[in-house]
mmCIF file of C-alpha atoms and ligand atoms in Angstrom:
data_model
loop_
_atom_site.group_PDB
_atom_site.id
_atom_site.type_symbol
_atom_site.label_atom_id
_atom_site.label_comp_id
_atom_site.label_asym_id
_atom_site.label_seq_id
_atom_site.Cartn_x
_atom_site.Cartn_y
_atom_site.Cartn_z
ATOM 1 C CA MET A 1 76.050 77.146 27.157
ATOM 2 C CA ILE A 2 77.670 80.499 26.452
ATOM 3 C CA GLU A 3 75.795 83.514 27.845
ATOM 4 C CA PRO A 4 76.472 86.654 25.782
ATOM 5 C CA LEU A 5 75.487 89.221 28.429
ATOM 6 C CA ARG A 6 75.686 89.680 32.197
ATOM 7 C CA PHE A 7 74.607 92.657 34.379
ATOM 8 C CA ASP A 8 76.138 93.420 37.789
ATOM 9 C CA ASN A 9 73.819 96.351 38.653
ATOM 10 C CA ASP A 10 76.341 99.009 37.580
ATOM 11 C CA ALA A 11 77.816 97.534 34.400
ATOM 12 C CA LEU A 12 76.699 95.428 31.450
ATOM 13 C CA HIS A 13 79.260 92.794 30.454
ATOM 14 C CA LEU A 14 78.968 91.732 26.797
ATOM 15 C CA ILE A 15 80.865 89.130 24.839
ATOM 16 C CA ASP A 16 82.291 91.270 22.031
ATOM 17 C CA GLN A 17 80.908 89.332 19.065
ATOM 18 C CA THR A 18 82.886 91.442 16.585
ATOM 19 C CA LYS A 19 86.026 89.732 17.926
ATOM 20 C CA LEU A 20 84.784 86.119 17.595
ATOM 21 C CA PRO A 21 85.964 83.541 16.676
ATOM 22 C CA LEU A 22 89.541 84.746 17.137
ATOM 23 C CA GLU A 23 89.125 86.295 20.593
ATOM 24 C CA LEU A 24 86.659 85.643 23.427
ATOM 25 C CA VAL A 25 86.701 88.994 25.191
ATOM 26 C CA ASP A 26 84.126 91.039 27.114
ATOM 27 C CA LEU A 27 83.179 94.621 26.464
ATOM 28 C CA VAL A 28 82.052 96.333 29.681
ATOM 29 C CA CYS A 29 79.428 99.087 29.345
ATOM 30 C CA THR A 30 78.796 101.540 32.173
ATOM 31 C CA THR A 31 76.858 104.169 30.210
ATOM 32 C CA VAL A 32 73.779 104.275 27.980
ATOM 33 C CA ASP A 33 75.854 105.558 25.056
ATOM 34 C CA GLN A 34 78.236 102.606 25.344
ATOM 35 C CA VAL A 35 75.278 100.190 25.134
ATOM 36 C CA HIS A 36 73.857 102.104 22.161
ATOM 37 C CA ASP A 37 77.225 101.806 20.412
ATOM 38 C CA ALA A 38 77.533 98.106 21.300
ATOM 39 C CA ILE A 39 74.148 97.367 19.718
ATOM 40 C CA SER A 40 74.843 99.485 16.621
ATOM 41 C CA ARG A 41 78.270 97.847 16.035
ATOM 42 C CA LEU A 42 76.899 94.316 16.647
ATOM 43 C CA VAL A 43 79.083 93.770 19.694
ATOM 44 C CA VAL A 44 75.800 92.359 20.985
ATOM 45 C CA ARG A 45 73.373 91.255 18.277
ATOM 46 C CA GLY A 46 70.398 89.062 17.581
ATOM 47 C CA ALA A 47 66.867 90.232 18.271
ATOM 48 C CA PRO A 48 66.382 88.836 21.807
ATOM 49 C CA ALA A 49 69.918 89.755 22.931
ATOM 50 C CA ILE A 50 69.447 93.302 21.613
ATOM 51 C CA GLY A 51 66.256 93.653 23.667
ATOM 52 C CA ILE A 52 67.874 92.358 26.845
ATOM 53 C CA ALA A 53 70.958 94.567 26.378
ATOM 54 C CA ALA A 54 68.790 97.638 25.812
ATOM 55 C CA ALA A 55 66.781 96.891 28.955
ATOM 56 C CA TYR A 56 69.985 96.778 31.012
ATOM 57 C CA GLY A 57 71.201 99.859 29.136
ATOM 58 C CA VAL A 58 68.234 101.818 30.470
ATOM 59 C CA CYS A 59 69.254 100.860 34.013
ATOM 60 C CA LEU A 60 72.705 102.416 33.471
ATOM 61 C CA ALA A 61 71.066 105.842 33.150
ATOM 62 C CA GLY A 62 70.650 105.580 36.913
ATOM 63 C CA ASN A 63 74.419 105.881 37.253
ATOM 64 C CA ALA A 64 74.223 109.353 35.753
ATOM 65 C CA SER A 65 71.436 110.536 38.019
ATOM 66 C CA LYS A 66 72.668 109.433 41.448
ATOM 67 C CA ASN A 67 72.014 112.825 43.020
ATOM 68 C CA ALA A 68 69.312 114.082 40.690
ATOM 69 C CA THR A 69 65.814 114.950 41.846
ATOM 70 C CA LYS A 70 62.964 112.494 41.260
ATOM 71 C CA ASN A 71 61.928 114.145 37.969
ATOM 72 C CA ALA A 72 65.524 114.317 36.705
ATOM 73 C CA SER A 73 65.966 110.609 37.484
ATOM 74 C CA ALA A 74 62.796 109.620 35.570
ATOM 75 C CA ASN A 75 63.726 111.981 32.742
ATOM 76 C CA ASN A 76 67.186 110.416 32.516
ATOM 77 C CA TYR A 77 65.617 106.996 32.081
ATOM 78 C CA LEU A 78 63.158 108.276 29.469
ATOM 79 C CA GLU A 79 66.029 109.915 27.573
ATOM 80 C CA ALA A 80 67.929 106.617 27.714
ATOM 81 C CA ILE A 81 64.918 104.741 26.307
ATOM 82 C CA GLU A 82 64.587 107.287 23.503
ATOM 83 C CA SER A 83 68.287 107.040 22.680
ATOM 84 C CA LEU A 84 68.481 103.232 22.743
ATOM 85 C CA ALA A 85 65.457 103.064 20.421
ATOM 86 C CA THR A 86 67.665 104.582 17.688
ATOM 87 C CA SER A 87 70.393 101.916 17.913
ATOM 88 C CA ARG A 88 68.935 99.537 15.251
ATOM 89 C CA PRO A 89 65.529 99.634 13.500
ATOM 90 C CA THR A 90 64.479 96.096 12.558
ATOM 91 C CA ALA A 91 64.510 93.772 15.590
ATOM 92 C CA VAL A 92 61.196 94.476 17.308
ATOM 93 C CA ASN A 93 62.500 92.905 20.540
ATOM 94 C CA LEU A 94 64.428 96.155 21.109
ATOM 95 C CA PHE A 95 61.228 98.212 21.165
ATOM 96 C CA TRP A 96 59.282 95.512 23.017
ATOM 97 C CA ALA A 97 61.884 95.576 25.821
ATOM 98 C CA LEU A 98 62.108 99.377 25.890
ATOM 99 C CA ASP A 99 58.313 99.617 26.113
ATOM 100 C CA ARG A 100 58.413 97.379 29.199
ATOM 101 C CA MET A 101 61.074 99.596 30.766
ATOM 102 C CA LYS A 102 59.082 102.749 29.936
ATOM 103 C CA ALA A 103 56.011 101.279 31.624
ATOM 104 C CA ILE A 104 58.057 100.947 34.834
ATOM 105 C CA VAL A 105 59.206 104.580 34.624
ATOM 106 C CA ASP A 106 55.692 105.847 33.852
ATOM 107 C CA ALA A 107 54.234 103.948 36.792
ATOM 108 C CA ASN A 108 56.975 105.147 39.133
ATOM 109 C CA THR A 109 55.837 106.774 42.361
ATOM 110 C CA ASP A 110 59.050 106.442 44.361
ATOM 111 C CA SER A 111 62.290 107.647 42.745
ATOM 112 C CA GLU A 112 64.352 106.050 45.500
ATOM 113 C CA SER A 113 63.393 102.587 44.270
ATOM 114 C CA LEU A 114 63.067 103.374 40.541
ATOM 115 C CA LYS A 115 66.516 102.042 39.633
ATOM 116 C CA ASP A 116 65.853 98.824 41.563
ATOM 117 C CA GLN A 117 62.460 98.455 39.850
ATOM 118 C CA LEU A 118 64.083 98.890 36.426
ATOM 119 C CA ILE A 119 66.858 96.402 37.190
ATOM 120 C CA ALA A 120 64.230 93.906 38.355
ATOM 121 C CA GLU A 121 62.299 94.341 35.080
ATOM 122 C CA ALA A 122 65.442 93.969 32.965
ATOM 123 C CA ARG A 123 66.398 90.820 34.846
ATOM 124 C CA LEU A 124 62.846 89.499 34.344
ATOM 125 C CA ILE A 125 63.133 90.129 30.583
ATOM 126 C CA HIS A 126 66.457 88.275 30.639
ATOM 127 C CA GLU A 127 65.132 85.303 32.628
ATOM 128 C CA GLU A 128 61.983 85.067 30.503
ATOM 129 C CA ASP A 129 64.161 84.812 27.392
ATOM 130 C CA ILE A 130 66.099 81.905 28.900
ATOM 131 C CA GLN A 131 62.795 80.123 29.541
ATOM 132 C CA MET A 132 61.497 80.960 26.052
ATOM 133 C CA GLY A 133 64.651 79.553 24.464
ATOM 134 C CA GLU A 134 64.301 76.334 26.417
ATOM 135 C CA ALA A 135 60.669 76.005 25.302
ATOM 136 C CA ILE A 136 61.490 76.787 21.659
ATOM 137 C CA GLY A 137 64.061 74.021 21.878
ATOM 138 C CA ARG A 138 61.454 71.541 23.079
ATOM 139 C CA HIS A 139 58.775 72.528 20.549
ATOM 140 C CA GLY A 140 61.228 72.771 17.661
ATOM 141 C CA ALA A 141 62.696 69.361 18.468
ATOM 142 C CA THR A 142 59.337 67.735 17.677
ATOM 143 C CA LEU A 143 59.609 69.083 14.134
ATOM 144 C CA LEU A 144 63.304 68.302 13.613
ATOM 145 C CA THR A 145 63.167 64.766 15.046
ATOM 146 C CA GLY A 146 64.586 62.451 12.388
ATOM 147 C CA CYS A 147 66.338 65.297 10.557
ATOM 148 C CA GLN A 148 70.071 64.549 10.472
ATOM 149 C CA ARG A 149 71.328 67.457 8.373
ATOM 150 C CA VAL A 150 69.855 70.892 9.094
ATOM 151 C CA LEU A 151 70.851 74.104 7.365
ATOM 152 C CA THR A 152 70.742 77.469 9.066
ATOM 153 C CA HIS A 153 71.500 81.073 8.086
ATOM 154 C CA CYS A 154 73.257 83.741 10.143
ATOM 155 C CA ASN A 155 73.399 83.165 13.905
ATOM 156 C CA ALA A 156 70.254 82.525 15.877
ATOM 157 C CA GLY A 157 71.992 80.634 18.652
ATOM 158 C CA GLY A 158 72.930 81.334 22.222
ATOM 159 C CA LEU A 159 74.979 84.353 21.106
ATOM 160 C CA ALA A 160 71.834 85.991 19.656
ATOM 161 C CA THR A 161 69.772 85.493 22.796
ATOM 162 C CA SER A 162 70.115 84.957 26.549
ATOM 163 C CA LYS A 163 71.402 81.377 26.387
ATOM 164 C CA TRP A 164 69.722 78.690 24.227
ATOM 165 C CA GLY A 165 69.068 80.574 20.982
ATOM 166 C CA THR A 166 66.026 80.312 18.793
ATOM 167 C CA ALA A 167 66.878 78.458 15.540
ATOM 168 C CA LEU A 168 69.682 76.555 17.285
ATOM 169 C CA ALA A 169 67.663 75.786 20.438
ATOM 170 C CA PRO A 170 65.974 72.684 18.919
ATOM 171 C CA ILE A 171 69.350 71.519 17.649
ATOM 172 C CA TYR A 172 70.937 71.834 21.090
ATOM 173 C CA HIS A 173 67.883 70.054 22.568
ATOM 174 C CA LEU A 174 68.194 67.123 20.138
ATOM 175 C CA HIS A 175 71.991 66.964 20.479
ATOM 176 C CA ARG A 176 71.675 66.808 24.282
ATOM 177 C CA SER A 177 69.191 63.951 23.916
ATOM 178 C CA GLY A 178 71.732 61.985 21.856
ATOM 179 C CA ALA A 179 70.221 62.509 18.395
ATOM 180 C CA ALA A 180 72.567 62.318 15.408
ATOM 181 C CA ILE A 181 72.143 65.849 14.080
ATOM 182 C CA GLU A 182 74.607 68.071 12.236
ATOM 183 C CA VAL A 183 74.350 71.639 11.062
ATOM 184 C CA PHE A 184 75.250 73.236 7.757
ATOM 185 C CA ALA A 185 75.867 76.930 8.460
ATOM 186 C CA ASP A 186 75.699 79.589 5.762
ATOM 187 C CA GLU A 187 78.676 81.881 6.279
ATOM 188 C CA THR A 188 76.211 84.787 5.908
ATOM 189 C CA ARG A 189 77.820 87.694 4.145
ATOM 190 C CA PRO A 190 78.684 90.445 4.652
ATOM 191 C CA LEU A 191 79.313 90.174 8.424
ATOM 192 C CA MET A 192 79.771 86.376 8.433
ATOM 193 C CA GLN A 193 77.667 85.620 11.513
ATOM 194 C CA GLY A 194 77.325 82.014 10.364
ATOM 195 C CA ALA A 195 81.014 81.339 9.787
ATOM 196 C CA ARG A 196 82.214 83.366 12.786
ATOM 197 C CA LEU A 197 79.480 82.813 15.382
ATOM 198 C CA THR A 198 77.260 79.820 14.551
ATOM 199 C CA ALA A 199 80.227 77.605 13.708
ATOM 200 C CA TRP A 200 82.031 78.768 16.861
ATOM 201 C CA GLU A 201 79.198 78.126 19.292
ATOM 202 C CA LEU A 202 78.148 74.804 17.733
ATOM 203 C CA ALA A 203 81.722 73.481 17.638
ATOM 204 C CA ARG A 204 82.191 74.597 21.237
ATOM 205 C CA SER A 205 79.031 72.630 22.149
ATOM 206 C CA GLY A 206 80.154 69.498 20.289
ATOM 207 C CA VAL A 207 77.532 69.780 17.536
ATOM 208 C CA PRO A 208 79.043 68.799 14.133
ATOM 209 C CA VAL A 209 78.981 71.878 11.883
ATOM 210 C CA THR A 210 79.934 72.494 8.259
ATOM 211 C CA VAL A 211 80.315 76.029 6.925
ATOM 212 C CA LEU A 212 79.297 76.854 3.349
ATOM 213 C CA THR A 213 79.203 80.039 1.346
ATOM 214 C CA ASP A 214 75.700 81.442 0.982
ATOM 215 C CA SER A 215 75.702 80.625 -2.749
ATOM 216 C CA MET A 216 76.262 76.899 -2.059
ATOM 217 C CA ALA A 217 72.955 76.370 -0.231
ATOM 218 C CA GLY A 218 71.004 75.868 -3.474
ATOM 219 C CA SER A 219 73.057 72.922 -4.665
ATOM 220 C CA LEU A 220 72.942 71.257 -1.220
ATOM 221 C CA LEU A 221 69.142 71.531 -1.318
ATOM 222 C CA GLN A 222 69.042 70.348 -4.927
ATOM 223 C CA THR A 223 71.093 67.192 -4.150
ATOM 224 C CA GLY A 224 68.940 66.206 -1.159
ATOM 225 C CA THR A 225 71.755 66.833 1.320
ATOM 226 C CA ILE A 226 69.573 68.935 3.622
ATOM 227 C CA ASP A 227 66.622 67.534 5.610
ATOM 228 C CA ALA A 228 65.338 70.865 6.935
ATOM 229 C CA VAL A 229 66.153 74.559 7.099
ATOM 230 C CA ILE A 230 65.715 76.505 10.336
ATOM 231 C CA VAL A 231 66.362 80.227 10.878
ATOM 232 C CA GLY A 232 65.636 82.929 13.428
ATOM 233 C CA ALA A 233 63.696 86.159 12.956
ATOM 234 C CA ASP A 234 64.016 89.793 13.878
ATOM 235 C CA ARG A 235 60.388 90.785 13.412
ATOM 236 C CA ILE A 236 57.313 88.771 12.413
ATOM 237 C CA ALA A 237 54.269 90.654 11.131
ATOM 238 C CA ALA A 238 50.688 89.740 12.064
ATOM 239 C CA ASN A 239 50.253 87.663 8.895
ATOM 240 C CA GLY A 240 53.370 85.553 9.560
ATOM 241 C CA ASP A 241 55.768 87.331 7.159
ATOM 242 C CA ALA A 242 59.197 87.193 8.823
ATOM 243 C CA ALA A 243 62.146 89.577 8.600
ATOM 244 C CA ASN A 244 65.497 87.910 9.094
ATOM 245 C CA LYS A 245 69.122 88.268 7.998
ATOM 246 C CA ILE A 246 69.625 89.132 4.330
ATOM 247 C CA GLY A 247 69.744 85.935 2.305
ATOM 248 C CA THR A 248 66.927 84.238 4.242
ATOM 249 C CA TYR A 249 64.270 84.947 1.591
ATOM 250 C CA PRO A 250 66.151 83.286 -1.306
ATOM 251 C CA LEU A 251 66.849 80.332 0.996
ATOM 252 C CA ALA A 252 63.107 80.000 1.660
ATOM 253 C CA VAL A 253 62.364 80.083 -2.083
ATOM 254 C CA LEU A 254 64.970 77.358 -2.691
ATOM 255 C CA ALA A 255 63.603 75.238 0.167
ATOM 256 C CA LYS A 256 60.076 75.548 -1.226
ATOM 257 C CA HIS A 257 61.257 74.615 -4.709
ATOM 258 C CA HIS A 258 63.063 71.541 -3.396
ATOM 259 C CA GLN A 259 60.254 70.632 -0.969
ATOM 260 C CA VAL A 260 62.475 70.923 2.117
ATOM 261 C CA PRO A 261 60.739 72.102 5.319
ATOM 262 C CA PHE A 262 61.589 75.741 6.186
ATOM 263 C CA TYR A 263 61.146 76.682 9.847
ATOM 264 C CA VAL A 264 61.346 80.039 11.577
ATOM 265 C CA ALA A 265 62.040 79.948 15.312
ATOM 266 C CA ALA A 266 61.216 83.021 17.405
ATOM 267 C CA PRO A 267 59.862 83.937 20.831
ATOM 268 C CA SER A 268 56.596 85.876 21.119
ATOM 269 C CA SER A 269 58.691 89.023 21.783
ATOM 270 C CA THR A 270 59.603 88.965 18.071
ATOM 271 C CA PHE A 271 56.012 89.311 16.857
ATOM 272 C CA ASP A 272 54.740 92.753 15.841
ATOM 273 C CA PHE A 273 50.959 92.631 15.569
ATOM 274 C CA ALA A 274 50.916 96.370 14.838
ATOM 275 C CA LEU A 275 52.201 95.536 11.343
ATOM 276 C CA ALA A 276 49.717 93.720 9.113
ATOM 277 C CA SER A 277 52.335 92.360 6.722
ATOM 278 C CA GLY A 278 56.075 92.073 6.180
ATOM 279 C CA ASP A 279 56.360 94.894 3.627
ATOM 280 C CA LEU A 280 55.816 97.286 6.557
ATOM 281 C CA ILE A 281 58.859 96.020 8.509
ATOM 282 C CA PRO A 282 61.675 98.647 8.567
ATOM 283 C CA ILE A 283 64.820 97.164 7.001
ATOM 284 C CA GLU A 284 68.164 98.391 8.350
ATOM 285 C CA GLN A 285 70.549 99.690 5.685
ATOM 286 C CA ARG A 286 74.132 99.328 6.871
ATOM 287 C CA ALA A 287 77.446 100.938 5.892
ATOM 288 C CA ARG A 288 79.051 100.504 2.469
ATOM 289 C CA GLU A 289 82.320 99.345 4.039
ATOM 290 C CA GLU A 290 80.779 96.122 5.345
ATOM 291 C CA VAL A 291 80.371 94.968 1.727
ATOM 292 C CA ALA A 292 83.077 96.959 -0.062
ATOM 293 C CA SER A 293 85.925 96.441 2.407
ATOM 294 C CA PRO A 294 85.371 93.266 4.452
ATOM 295 C CA GLY A 295 88.000 93.040 7.177
ATOM 296 C CA GLY A 296 89.407 96.340 5.939
ATOM 297 C CA ILE A 297 90.446 94.882 2.581
ATOM 298 C CA LYS A 298 89.030 96.893 -0.347
ATOM 299 C CA MET A 299 87.136 94.584 -2.725
ATOM 300 C CA VAL A 300 84.991 97.122 -4.584
ATOM 301 C CA PRO A 301 86.265 100.079 -6.641
ATOM 302 C CA ASP A 302 85.271 103.461 -5.305
ATOM 303 C CA GLU A 303 83.350 104.220 -8.509
ATOM 304 C CA ALA A 304 80.953 101.338 -7.857
ATOM 305 C CA SER A 305 77.870 101.757 -5.677
ATOM 306 C CA VAL A 306 76.990 99.234 -2.955
ATOM 307 C CA VAL A 307 73.711 98.154 -1.372
ATOM 308 C CA ASN A 308 73.749 96.658 2.138
ATOM 309 C CA PRO A 309 70.290 95.859 3.533
ATOM 310 C CA ALA A 310 70.833 93.862 6.741
ATOM 311 C CA PHE A 311 67.540 91.950 6.461
ATOM 312 C CA ASP A 312 64.973 90.670 4.003
ATOM 313 C CA VAL A 313 61.392 89.474 4.446
ATOM 314 C CA THR A 314 60.164 85.919 3.871
ATOM 315 C CA PRO A 315 56.455 85.705 3.031
ATOM 316 C CA ALA A 316 54.424 83.464 5.335
ATOM 317 C CA GLU A 317 53.516 81.105 2.475
ATOM 318 C CA LEU A 318 57.162 80.042 2.221
ATOM 319 C CA ILE A 319 57.353 79.151 5.924
ATOM 320 C CA THR A 320 56.396 75.580 6.852
ATOM 321 C CA ALA A 321 55.940 76.452 10.530
ATOM 322 C CA ILE A 322 56.875 79.120 13.051
ATOM 323 C CA ILE A 323 58.287 77.656 16.274
ATOM 324 C CA THR A 324 57.537 79.702 19.400
ATOM 325 C CA GLU A 325 57.794 79.133 23.142
ATOM 326 C CA GLN A 326 54.027 78.583 23.165
ATOM 327 C CA GLY A 327 54.009 75.975 20.412
ATOM 328 C CA ASN A 328 54.423 75.543 16.660
ATOM 329 C CA ILE A 329 52.270 77.463 14.180
ATOM 330 C CA ASP A 330 51.838 75.402 10.992
ATOM 331 C CA SER A 331 51.333 77.213 7.674
ATOM 332 C CA PRO A 332 51.330 80.524 9.597
ATOM 333 C CA ASN A 333 48.562 83.067 9.096
ATOM 334 C CA ALA A 334 47.223 85.922 11.115
ATOM 335 C CA ASN A 335 44.411 84.245 13.024
ATOM 336 C CA ARG A 336 46.513 81.196 14.000
ATOM 337 C CA ILE A 337 49.342 83.369 15.328
ATOM 338 C CA ALA A 338 47.072 85.690 17.265
ATOM 339 C CA GLU A 339 45.119 82.741 18.615
ATOM 340 C CA LEU A 340 48.238 80.939 19.824
ATOM 341 C CA LEU A 341 50.198 83.871 21.184
ATOM 342 C CA LEU A 342 47.444 86.035 22.594
ATOM 343 C CA ARG A 343 45.436 83.357 24.368
HETATM 344 C C1 LIG B 1 67.549 85.098 17.401
HETATM 345 S S1 LIG B 1 67.462 86.530 16.468
HETATM 346 C C2 LIG B 1 68.856 86.312 15.444
HETATM 347 C C3 LIG B 1 68.745 87.090 14.191
HETATM 348 O O1 LIG B 1 69.441 88.337 14.305
HETATM 349 C C4 LIG B 1 70.440 88.363 13.313
HETATM 350 O O2 LIG B 1 70.707 89.624 12.804
HETATM 351 P P1 LIG B 1 71.971 90.470 13.375
HETATM 352 O O3 LIG B 1 73.125 89.518 13.457
HETATM 353 O O4 LIG B 1 72.146 91.559 12.333
HETATM 354 O O5 LIG B 1 71.527 91.007 14.715
HETATM 355 C C5 LIG B 1 69.881 87.469 12.231
HETATM 356 O O6 LIG B 1 68.831 88.081 11.532
HETATM 357 C C6 LIG B 1 69.387 86.336 13.083
HETATM 358 O O7 LIG B 1 68.514 85.437 12.474
#
């Protein structure tokens, strides 16, 4: 499996996902600002991957404070945490990871070992995500068993996480076990994560994949072509409402209408119990150019306005089950989620 990020104690190596599928190249970050920029430009993207990258980004602040006093060193890390928290607003994994790094700084009593403690915590966050992806694959496979044609939106695969993905983890699990499963991937405008990233990583793994434009999903569901829909999430509120890539909500409505199971796959680090419902989830608004000039080619006249929300929110009642590393939550609601994840 492809691994989108690697840390060698002084540098964070990222697959530059803005270059895929044409080029497989790394972007090497040695400063906090470079990691902030990499997250904001979607060099590294996907809720779990963003959290892991930010955790390693905090560690890079240590490079700037080699000779600083204890307080300066801790302050550098706290400034890094504050800065990285402004890189993107929706994926709660970013803030979940930064909170874990801040707890290490706050508990610090020995500045000499602080950088090592932070690197250890970032590596733990990374390793935990690998384990969570593996478990999501196992749990999700029990729901997708027998499904031959699965539709997904955006990229919630290995490129969006540490290794196995979330929505694609059950598909990789079933494919490895010899199941006949193929994926229909929404291209996912405007940044085309489905066409560029999901198709690339599935093809590379030998999983049959068909790319469709986002507007084609309805007719595939209408004609019975699709056995199940599975997507990732960037933040799930306490009542089970899930924020995910723009275009997920209409897909959930279509799946409900055509009585096709609609699954959301996410690790517990994507749940935000501080938010009672999905309408409270901050939705990132991205630049006009992503819609108006895809690939630098102007498609929209200057006189026209453009909207570009990066995410939408799917109400819990449209979700058949949420797949987590701790198990599957059928017909999600607040008490079931809390019960399963907080036990
Ligand atoms: C496994 S989380 C993947 C999640 O993140 C994507 O958004 P972006 O590409 O903007 O980071 C999309 O919502 C995916 O479902």
